[in-house]
């Protein structure tokens, strides 16, 4: 069976808005309108293409903890957003997905702005079943401060 490119609304909207910073800001707000919980981290989509998504999160008071580092759950939100969006724009149009689990590892204290990166190698070959998507969260120096393995269930569209 040959790959049918994603018909994701997000990918379509990115095609219209993603070429400049103002458009990327509008796109980021649109994603948060569709999935309001993600607005809590004020994400900014920097890259979005099949197989690769990069989401930025500024270190601001609303995402920090009692020791003034980015809160663990804020990083979990960024990781889930990056993975879900990456799978959405990459997955064969005949399939749908839902997250079913997440395993995280805190590597270092997150003291700066962050970027969550999800890359799916060979996304054209994803079939029904469970798939684990890796997400790396990096600080402004490019040091990984957090990583997640997000388990997604892929099934045929009805």
Tab-separated table of N, CA, C and O in Angstrom, residues 50-139:
chain	number	residue	atom	x	y	z
A	50	UNK	N	6.022	17.427	7.437
A	50	UNK	CA	5.909	15.992	7.710
A	50	UNK	C	7.249	15.439	8.207
A	50	UNK	O	8.294	15.679	7.607
A	51	UNK	N	7.191	14.777	9.348
A	51	UNK	CA	8.381	14.171	9.926
A	51	UNK	C	9.170	15.045	10.874
A	51	UNK	O	10.093	14.571	11.531
A	52	UNK	N	8.816	16.335	11.007
A	52	UNK	CA	9.590	17.230	11.880
A	52	UNK	C	8.757	18.412	12.362
A	52	UNK	O	8.177	19.135	11.554
A	53	UNK	N	8.714	18.594	13.685
A	53	UNK	CA	8.060	19.750	14.298
A	53	UNK	C	8.956	20.297	15.393
A	53	UNK	O	9.553	19.534	16.159
A	54	UNK	N	9.042	21.625	15.449
A	54	UNK	CA	9.800	22.310	16.501
A	54	UNK	C	8.903	23.379	17.112
A	54	UNK	O	8.414	24.265	16.416
A	55	UNK	N	8.688	23.259	18.429
A	55	UNK	CA	7.841	24.180	19.176
A	55	UNK	C	8.700	24.888	20.223
A	55	UNK	O	9.428	24.225	20.973
A	56	UNK	N	8.599	26.215	20.281
A	56	UNK	CA	9.347	26.987	21.269
A	56	UNK	C	8.439	27.387	22.428
A	56	UNK	O	7.258	27.666	22.225
A	57	UNK	N	9.029	27.404	23.617
A	57	UNK	CA	8.331	27.843	24.830
A	57	UNK	C	9.249	28.808	25.556
A	57	UNK	O	10.383	28.443	25.909
A	58	UNK	N	8.752	30.029	25.773
A	58	UNK	CA	9.546	31.012	26.508
A	58	UNK	C	9.469	30.725	28.003
A	58	UNK	O	8.417	30.365	28.525
A	59	UNK	N	10.599	30.923	28.652
A	59	UNK	CA	10.600	30.834	30.115
A	59	UNK	C	9.954	32.121	30.616
A	59	UNK	O	10.474	33.221	30.407
A	60	UNK	N	8.809	31.990	31.208
A	60	UNK	CA	8.075	33.112	31.794
A	60	UNK	C	7.488	32.648	33.109
A	60	UNK	O	7.434	31.447	33.368
A	61	UNK	N	7.077	33.571	33.905
A	61	UNK	CA	6.614	33.241	35.252
A	61	UNK	C	5.526	32.169	35.246
A	61	UNK	O	5.525	31.268	36.085
A	62	UNK	N	4.614	32.215	34.272
A	62	UNK	CA	3.482	31.282	34.257
A	62	UNK	C	3.877	29.828	34.017
A	62	UNK	O	3.062	28.933	34.237
A	63	UNK	N	5.106	29.569	33.581
A	63	UNK	CA	5.535	28.181	33.360
A	63	UNK	C	6.672	27.773	34.305
A	63	UNK	O	7.274	26.712	34.119
A	64	UNK	N	6.960	28.599	35.302
A	64	UNK	CA	8.053	28.265	36.212
A	64	UNK	C	7.536	27.664	37.515
A	64	UNK	O	6.374	27.792	37.871
A	65	UNK	N	8.453	27.025	38.217
A	65	UNK	CA	8.149	26.417	39.506
A	65	UNK	C	8.742	27.262	40.633
A	65	UNK	O	9.200	28.390	40.407
A	66	UNK	N	8.775	26.717	41.817
A	66	UNK	CA	9.249	27.445	42.997
A	66	UNK	C	10.748	27.744	42.978
A	66	UNK	O	11.215	28.582	43.749
A	67	UNK	N	11.512	27.090	42.118
A	67	UNK	CA	12.956	27.372	42.034
A	67	UNK	C	13.319	28.112	40.744
A	67	UNK	O	14.466	28.148	40.322
A	68	UNK	N	12.286	28.686	40.101
A	68	UNK	CA	12.457	29.532	38.922
A	68	UNK	C	13.055	28.793	37.716
A	68	UNK	O	13.810	29.367	36.947
A	69	UNK	N	12.708	27.528	37.574
A	69	UNK	CA	13.049	26.789	36.350
A	69	UNK	C	11.726	26.417	35.678
A	69	UNK	O	10.660	26.461	36.307
A	70	UNK	N	11.792	26.069	34.411
A	70	UNK	CA	10.559	25.697	33.706
A	70	UNK	C	10.008	24.412	34.326
A	70	UNK	O	10.737	23.440	34.526
A	71	UNK	N	8.736	24.453	34.669
A	71	UNK	CA	8.066	23.363	35.363
A	71	UNK	C	8.041	22.099	34.505
A	71	UNK	O	7.905	22.150	33.284
A	72	UNK	N	8.159	20.970	35.158
A	72	UNK	CA	8.174	19.674	34.477
A	72	UNK	C	6.924	19.461	33.630
A	72	UNK	O	7.000	18.963	32.502
A	73	UNK	N	5.772	19.848	34.139
A	73	UNK	CA	4.535	19.622	33.389
A	73	UNK	C	4.451	20.540	32.182
A	73	UNK	O	3.913	20.159	31.133
A	74	UNK	N	5.030	21.733	32.264
A	74	UNK	CA	5.089	22.603	31.078
A	74	UNK	C	5.906	21.925	29.979
A	74	UNK	O	5.551	21.974	28.791
A	75	UNK	N	6.996	21.261	30.365
A	75	UNK	CA	7.799	20.540	29.372
A	75	UNK	C	7.038	19.335	28.831
A	75	UNK	O	7.141	19.021	27.639
A	76	UNK	N	6.271	18.667	29.683
A	76	UNK	CA	5.430	17.562	29.207
A	76	UNK	C	4.420	18.071	28.182
A	76	UNK	O	4.196	17.420	27.146
A	77	UNK	N	3.809	19.213	28.451
A	77	UNK	CA	2.847	19.792	27.507
A	77	UNK	C	3.515	20.106	26.173
A	77	UNK	O	2.961	19.821	25.111
A	78	UNK	N	4.691	20.707	26.221
A	78	UNK	CA	5.412	21.033	24.984
A	78	UNK	C	5.751	19.772	24.206
A	78	UNK	O	5.616	19.725	22.975
A	79	UNK	N	6.159	18.732	24.915
A	79	UNK	CA	6.508	17.465	24.260
A	79	UNK	C	5.278	16.829	23.619
A	79	UNK	O	5.336	16.358	22.472
A	80	UNK	N	4.164	16.802	24.331
A	80	UNK	CA	2.950	16.209	23.769
A	80	UNK	C	2.461	17.019	22.569
A	80	UNK	O	2.024	16.449	21.566
A	81	UNK	N	2.549	18.328	22.649
A	81	UNK	CA	2.137	19.180	21.533
A	81	UNK	C	3.008	18.921	20.306
A	81	UNK	O	2.508	18.770	19.191
A	82	UNK	N	4.317	18.861	20.506
A	82	UNK	CA	5.228	18.617	19.379
A	82	UNK	C	4.972	17.247	18.755
A	82	UNK	O	4.884	17.114	17.529
A	83	UNK	N	4.826	16.223	19.588
A	83	UNK	CA	4.621	14.862	19.070
A	83	UNK	C	3.275	14.732	18.369
A	83	UNK	O	3.191	14.170	17.271
A	84	UNK	N	2.238	15.237	18.987
A	84	UNK	CA	0.906	15.125	18.391
A	84	UNK	C	0.808	15.866	17.068
A	84	UNK	O	0.256	15.352	16.087
A	85	UNK	N	1.362	17.061	17.031
A	85	UNK	CA	1.319	17.838	15.796
A	85	UNK	C	2.175	17.169	14.723
A	85	UNK	O	1.791	17.111	13.552
A	86	UNK	N	3.332	16.659	15.117
A	86	UNK	CA	4.211	15.992	14.162
A	86	UNK	C	3.517	14.767	13.560
A	86	UNK	O	3.537	14.563	12.342
A	87	UNK	N	2.875	13.968	14.395
A	87	UNK	CA	2.183	12.799	13.876
A	87	UNK	C	1.005	13.220	12.998
A	87	UNK	O	0.771	12.646	11.934
A	88	UNK	N	0.298	14.255	13.403
A	88	UNK	CA	-0.857	14.730	12.652
A	88	UNK	C	-0.490	15.150	11.233
A	88	UNK	O	-1.208	14.842	10.289
A	89	UNK	N	0.630	15.850	11.079
A	89	UNK	CA	1.015	16.342	9.746
A	89	UNK	C	1.791	15.301	8.945
A	89	UNK	O	2.060	15.517	7.765
A	90	UNK	N	2.147	14.201	9.562
A	90	UNK	CA	2.965	13.179	8.914
A	90	UNK	C	2.191	11.922	8.541
A	90	UNK	O	2.540	11.247	7.571
A	91	UNK	N	1.199	11.586	9.316
A	91	UNK	CA	0.527	10.299	9.201
A	91	UNK	C	-0.259	10.170	7.901
A	91	UNK	O	-0.910	11.111	7.451
A	92	UNK	N	-0.197	8.991	7.317
A	92	UNK	CA	-0.977	8.644	6.131
A	92	UNK	C	-2.430	9.080	6.345
A	92	UNK	O	-3.005	8.867	7.421
A	93	UNK	N	-3.019	9.687	5.336
A	93	UNK	CA	-4.373	10.242	5.432
A	93	UNK	C	-5.430	9.200	5.798
A	93	UNK	O	-6.508	9.557	6.274
A	94	UNK	N	-5.144	7.927	5.639
A	94	UNK	CA	-6.113	6.876	5.954
A	94	UNK	C	-6.144	6.502	7.433
A	94	UNK	O	-6.960	5.684	7.851
A	95	UNK	N	-5.258	7.123	8.229
A	95	UNK	CA	-5.165	6.781	9.647
A	95	UNK	C	-5.480	7.965	10.546
A	95	UNK	O	-5.421	9.114	10.136
A	96	UNK	N	-5.777	7.639	11.797
A	96	UNK	CA	-5.942	8.636	12.849
A	96	UNK	C	-5.102	8.199	14.032
A	96	UNK	O	-4.584	7.084	14.051
A	97	UNK	N	-4.985	9.054	15.050
A	97	UNK	CA	-4.101	8.751	16.165
A	97	UNK	C	-4.668	9.312	17.465
A	97	UNK	O	-5.510	10.214	17.462
A	98	UNK	N	-4.156	8.778	18.559
A	98	UNK	CA	-4.458	9.312	19.884
A	98	UNK	C	-3.284	8.959	20.806
A	98	UNK	O	-2.724	7.869	20.698
A	99	UNK	N	-2.886	9.895	21.692
A	99	UNK	CA	-1.808	9.561	22.633
A	99	UNK	C	-2.327	8.594	23.693
A	99	UNK	O	-3.453	8.713	24.166
A	100	UNK	N	-1.479	7.616	24.052
A	100	UNK	CA	-1.886	6.631	25.057
A	100	UNK	C	-0.879	6.497	26.198
A	100	UNK	O	-1.136	5.770	27.158
A	101	UNK	N	0.225	7.206	26.115
A	101	UNK	CA	1.194	7.121	27.204
A	101	UNK	C	2.381	8.027	26.963
A	101	UNK	O	2.626	8.471	25.847
A	102	UNK	N	3.094	8.297	28.060
A	102	UNK	CA	4.272	9.145	27.969
A	102	UNK	C	5.260	8.742	29.049
A	102	UNK	O	4.886	8.572	30.208
A	103	UNK	N	6.501	8.575	28.649
A	103	UNK	CA	7.581	8.324	29.599
A	103	UNK	C	8.549	9.488	29.464
A	103	UNK	O	8.965	9.828	28.356
A	104	UNK	N	8.881	10.114	30.585
A	104	UNK	CA	9.727	11.308	30.519
A	104	UNK	C	10.973	11.141	31.371
A	104	UNK	O	11.003	10.339	32.314
A	105	UNK	N	11.983	11.913	31.012
A	105	UNK	CA	13.225	11.915	31.771
A	105	UNK	C	13.720	13.355	31.855
A	105	UNK	O	13.869	14.032	30.844
A	106	UNK	N	13.953	13.793	33.083
A	106	UNK	CA	14.462	15.141	33.325
A	106	UNK	C	15.977	15.056	33.395
A	106	UNK	O	16.527	14.412	34.271
A	107	UNK	N	16.648	15.713	32.472
A	107	UNK	CA	18.102	15.624	32.370
A	107	UNK	C	18.823	16.706	33.170
A	107	UNK	O	19.841	16.446	33.786
A	108	UNK	N	18.306	17.942	33.077
A	108	UNK	CA	18.925	19.096	33.748
A	108	UNK	C	17.826	20.083	34.100
A	108	UNK	O	16.737	20.015	33.535
A	109	UNK	N	18.140	21.027	34.963
A	109	UNK	CA	17.170	22.083	35.254
A	109	UNK	C	17.012	22.963	34.016
A	109	UNK	O	17.999	23.323	33.368
A	110	UNK	N	15.774	23.309	33.708
A	110	UNK	CA	15.460	24.117	32.529
A	110	UNK	C	15.427	25.584	32.935
A	110	UNK	O	14.414	26.080	33.422
A	111	UNK	N	16.538	26.283	32.720
A	111	UNK	CA	16.689	27.657	33.200
A	111	UNK	C	16.488	28.712	32.119
A	111	UNK	O	16.601	29.892	32.393
A	112	UNK	N	16.222	28.288	30.870
A	112	UNK	CA	16.125	29.235	29.754
A	112	UNK	C	14.863	28.962	28.935
A	112	UNK	O	14.086	28.062	29.248
A	113	UNK	N	14.693	29.720	27.871
A	113	UNK	CA	13.672	29.385	26.888
A	113	UNK	C	13.972	27.983	26.372
A	113	UNK	O	15.121	27.531	26.417
A	114	UNK	N	12.938	27.318	25.862
A	114	UNK	CA	13.096	25.929	25.436
A	114	UNK	C	12.559	25.715	24.028
A	114	UNK	O	11.738	26.490	23.547
A	115	UNK	N	13.024	24.628	23.406
A	115	UNK	CA	12.437	24.179	22.147
A	115	UNK	C	12.252	22.672	22.214
A	115	UNK	O	13.165	21.936	22.603
A	116	UNK	N	11.046	22.259	21.872
A	116	UNK	CA	10.695	20.839	21.841
A	116	UNK	C	10.727	20.384	20.392
A	116	UNK	O	10.073	20.978	19.529
A	117	UNK	N	11.490	19.336	20.130
A	117	UNK	CA	11.669	18.854	18.768
A	117	UNK	C	11.225	17.400	18.678
A	117	UNK	O	11.683	16.551	19.445
A	118	UNK	N	10.332	17.129	17.735
A	118	UNK	CA	9.904	15.762	17.460
A	118	UNK	C	10.227	15.468	16.003
A	118	UNK	O	9.863	16.231	15.105
A	119	UNK	N	10.922	14.368	15.801
A	119	UNK	CA	11.259	13.934	14.452
A	119	UNK	C	10.835	12.483	14.299
A	119	UNK	O	11.146	11.650	15.150
A	120	UNK	N	10.115	12.208	13.218
A	120	UNK	CA	9.650	10.851	12.946
A	120	UNK	C	10.345	10.365	11.673
A	120	UNK	O	10.017	10.813	10.574
A	121	UNK	N	11.296	9.460	11.852
A	121	UNK	CA	11.964	8.866	10.696
A	121	UNK	C	11.009	7.885	10.023
A	121	UNK	O	10.237	7.203	10.694
A	122	UNK	N	11.033	7.839	8.728
A	122	UNK	CA	10.209	6.897	7.955
A	122	UNK	C	8.720	6.985	8.285
A	122	UNK	O	8.041	5.962	8.401
A	123	UNK	N	8.222	8.211	8.451
A	123	UNK	CA	6.803	8.381	8.784
A	123	UNK	C	5.881	7.797	7.714
A	123	UNK	O	4.752	7.424	8.004
A	124	UNK	N	6.356	7.680	6.492
A	124	UNK	CA	5.538	7.126	5.413
A	124	UNK	C	5.207	5.646	5.644
A	124	UNK	O	4.272	5.127	5.047
A	125	UNK	N	5.955	4.992	6.513
A	125	UNK	CA	5.760	3.558	6.750
A	125	UNK	C	4.949	3.235	7.996
A	125	UNK	O	4.798	2.059	8.336
A	126	UNK	N	4.423	4.244	8.686
A	126	UNK	CA	3.643	3.976	9.890
A	126	UNK	C	2.347	3.260	9.534
A	126	UNK	O	1.639	3.648	8.614
A	127	UNK	N	2.051	2.211	10.273
A	127	UNK	CA	0.842	1.411	10.071
A	127	UNK	C	0.028	1.437	11.368
A	127	UNK	O	0.432	2.049	12.345
A	128	UNK	N	-1.086	0.719	11.382
A	128	UNK	CA	-1.901	0.628	12.595
A	128	UNK	C	-1.090	0.013	13.721
A	128	UNK	O	-0.210	-0.821	13.481
A	129	UNK	N	-1.382	0.437	14.939
A	129	UNK	CA	-0.706	-0.102	16.116
A	129	UNK	C	-0.135	1.011	16.970
A	129	UNK	O	-0.409	2.187	16.758
A	130	UNK	N	0.667	0.628	17.947
A	130	UNK	CA	1.293	1.587	18.856
A	130	UNK	C	2.658	1.987	18.317
A	130	UNK	O	3.422	1.138	17.863
A	131	UNK	N	2.942	3.279	18.396
A	131	UNK	CA	4.224	3.821	17.951
A	131	UNK	C	4.739	4.775	19.015
A	131	UNK	O	3.966	5.534	19.599
A	132	UNK	N	6.041	4.741	19.266
A	132	UNK	CA	6.655	5.625	20.244
A	132	UNK	C	7.380	6.740	19.501
A	132	UNK	O	8.235	6.483	18.660
A	133	UNK	N	7.003	7.978	19.827
A	133	UNK	CA	7.619	9.150	19.201
A	133	UNK	C	8.563	9.805	20.200
A	133	UNK	O	8.156	10.148	21.313
A	134	UNK	N	9.812	10.014	19.816
A	134	UNK	CA	10.762	10.674	20.711
A	134	UNK	C	10.651	12.190	20.588
A	134	UNK	O	10.496	12.734	19.494
A	135	UNK	N	10.717	12.862	21.720
A	135	UNK	CA	10.742	14.325	21.742
A	135	UNK	C	11.901	14.757	22.628
A	135	UNK	O	12.067	14.258	23.740
A	136	UNK	N	12.685	15.670	22.116
A	136	UNK	CA	13.807	16.225	22.870
A	136	UNK	C	13.501	17.685	23.170
A	136	UNK	O	13.094	18.431	22.278
A	137	UNK	N	13.676	18.085	24.422
A	137	UNK	CA	13.493	19.482	24.813
A	137	UNK	C	14.871	20.054	25.144
A	137	UNK	O	15.578	19.514	26.007
A	138	UNK	N	15.220	21.111	24.431
A	138	UNK	CA	16.563	21.693	24.516
A	138	UNK	C	16.510	23.118	25.033
A	138	UNK	O	15.560	23.858	24.746
A	139	UNK	N	17.570	23.518	25.755
A	139	UNK	CA	17.660	24.901	26.212
A	139	UNK	C	18.274	25.763	25.110
A	139	UNK	O	18.533	25.286	23.999
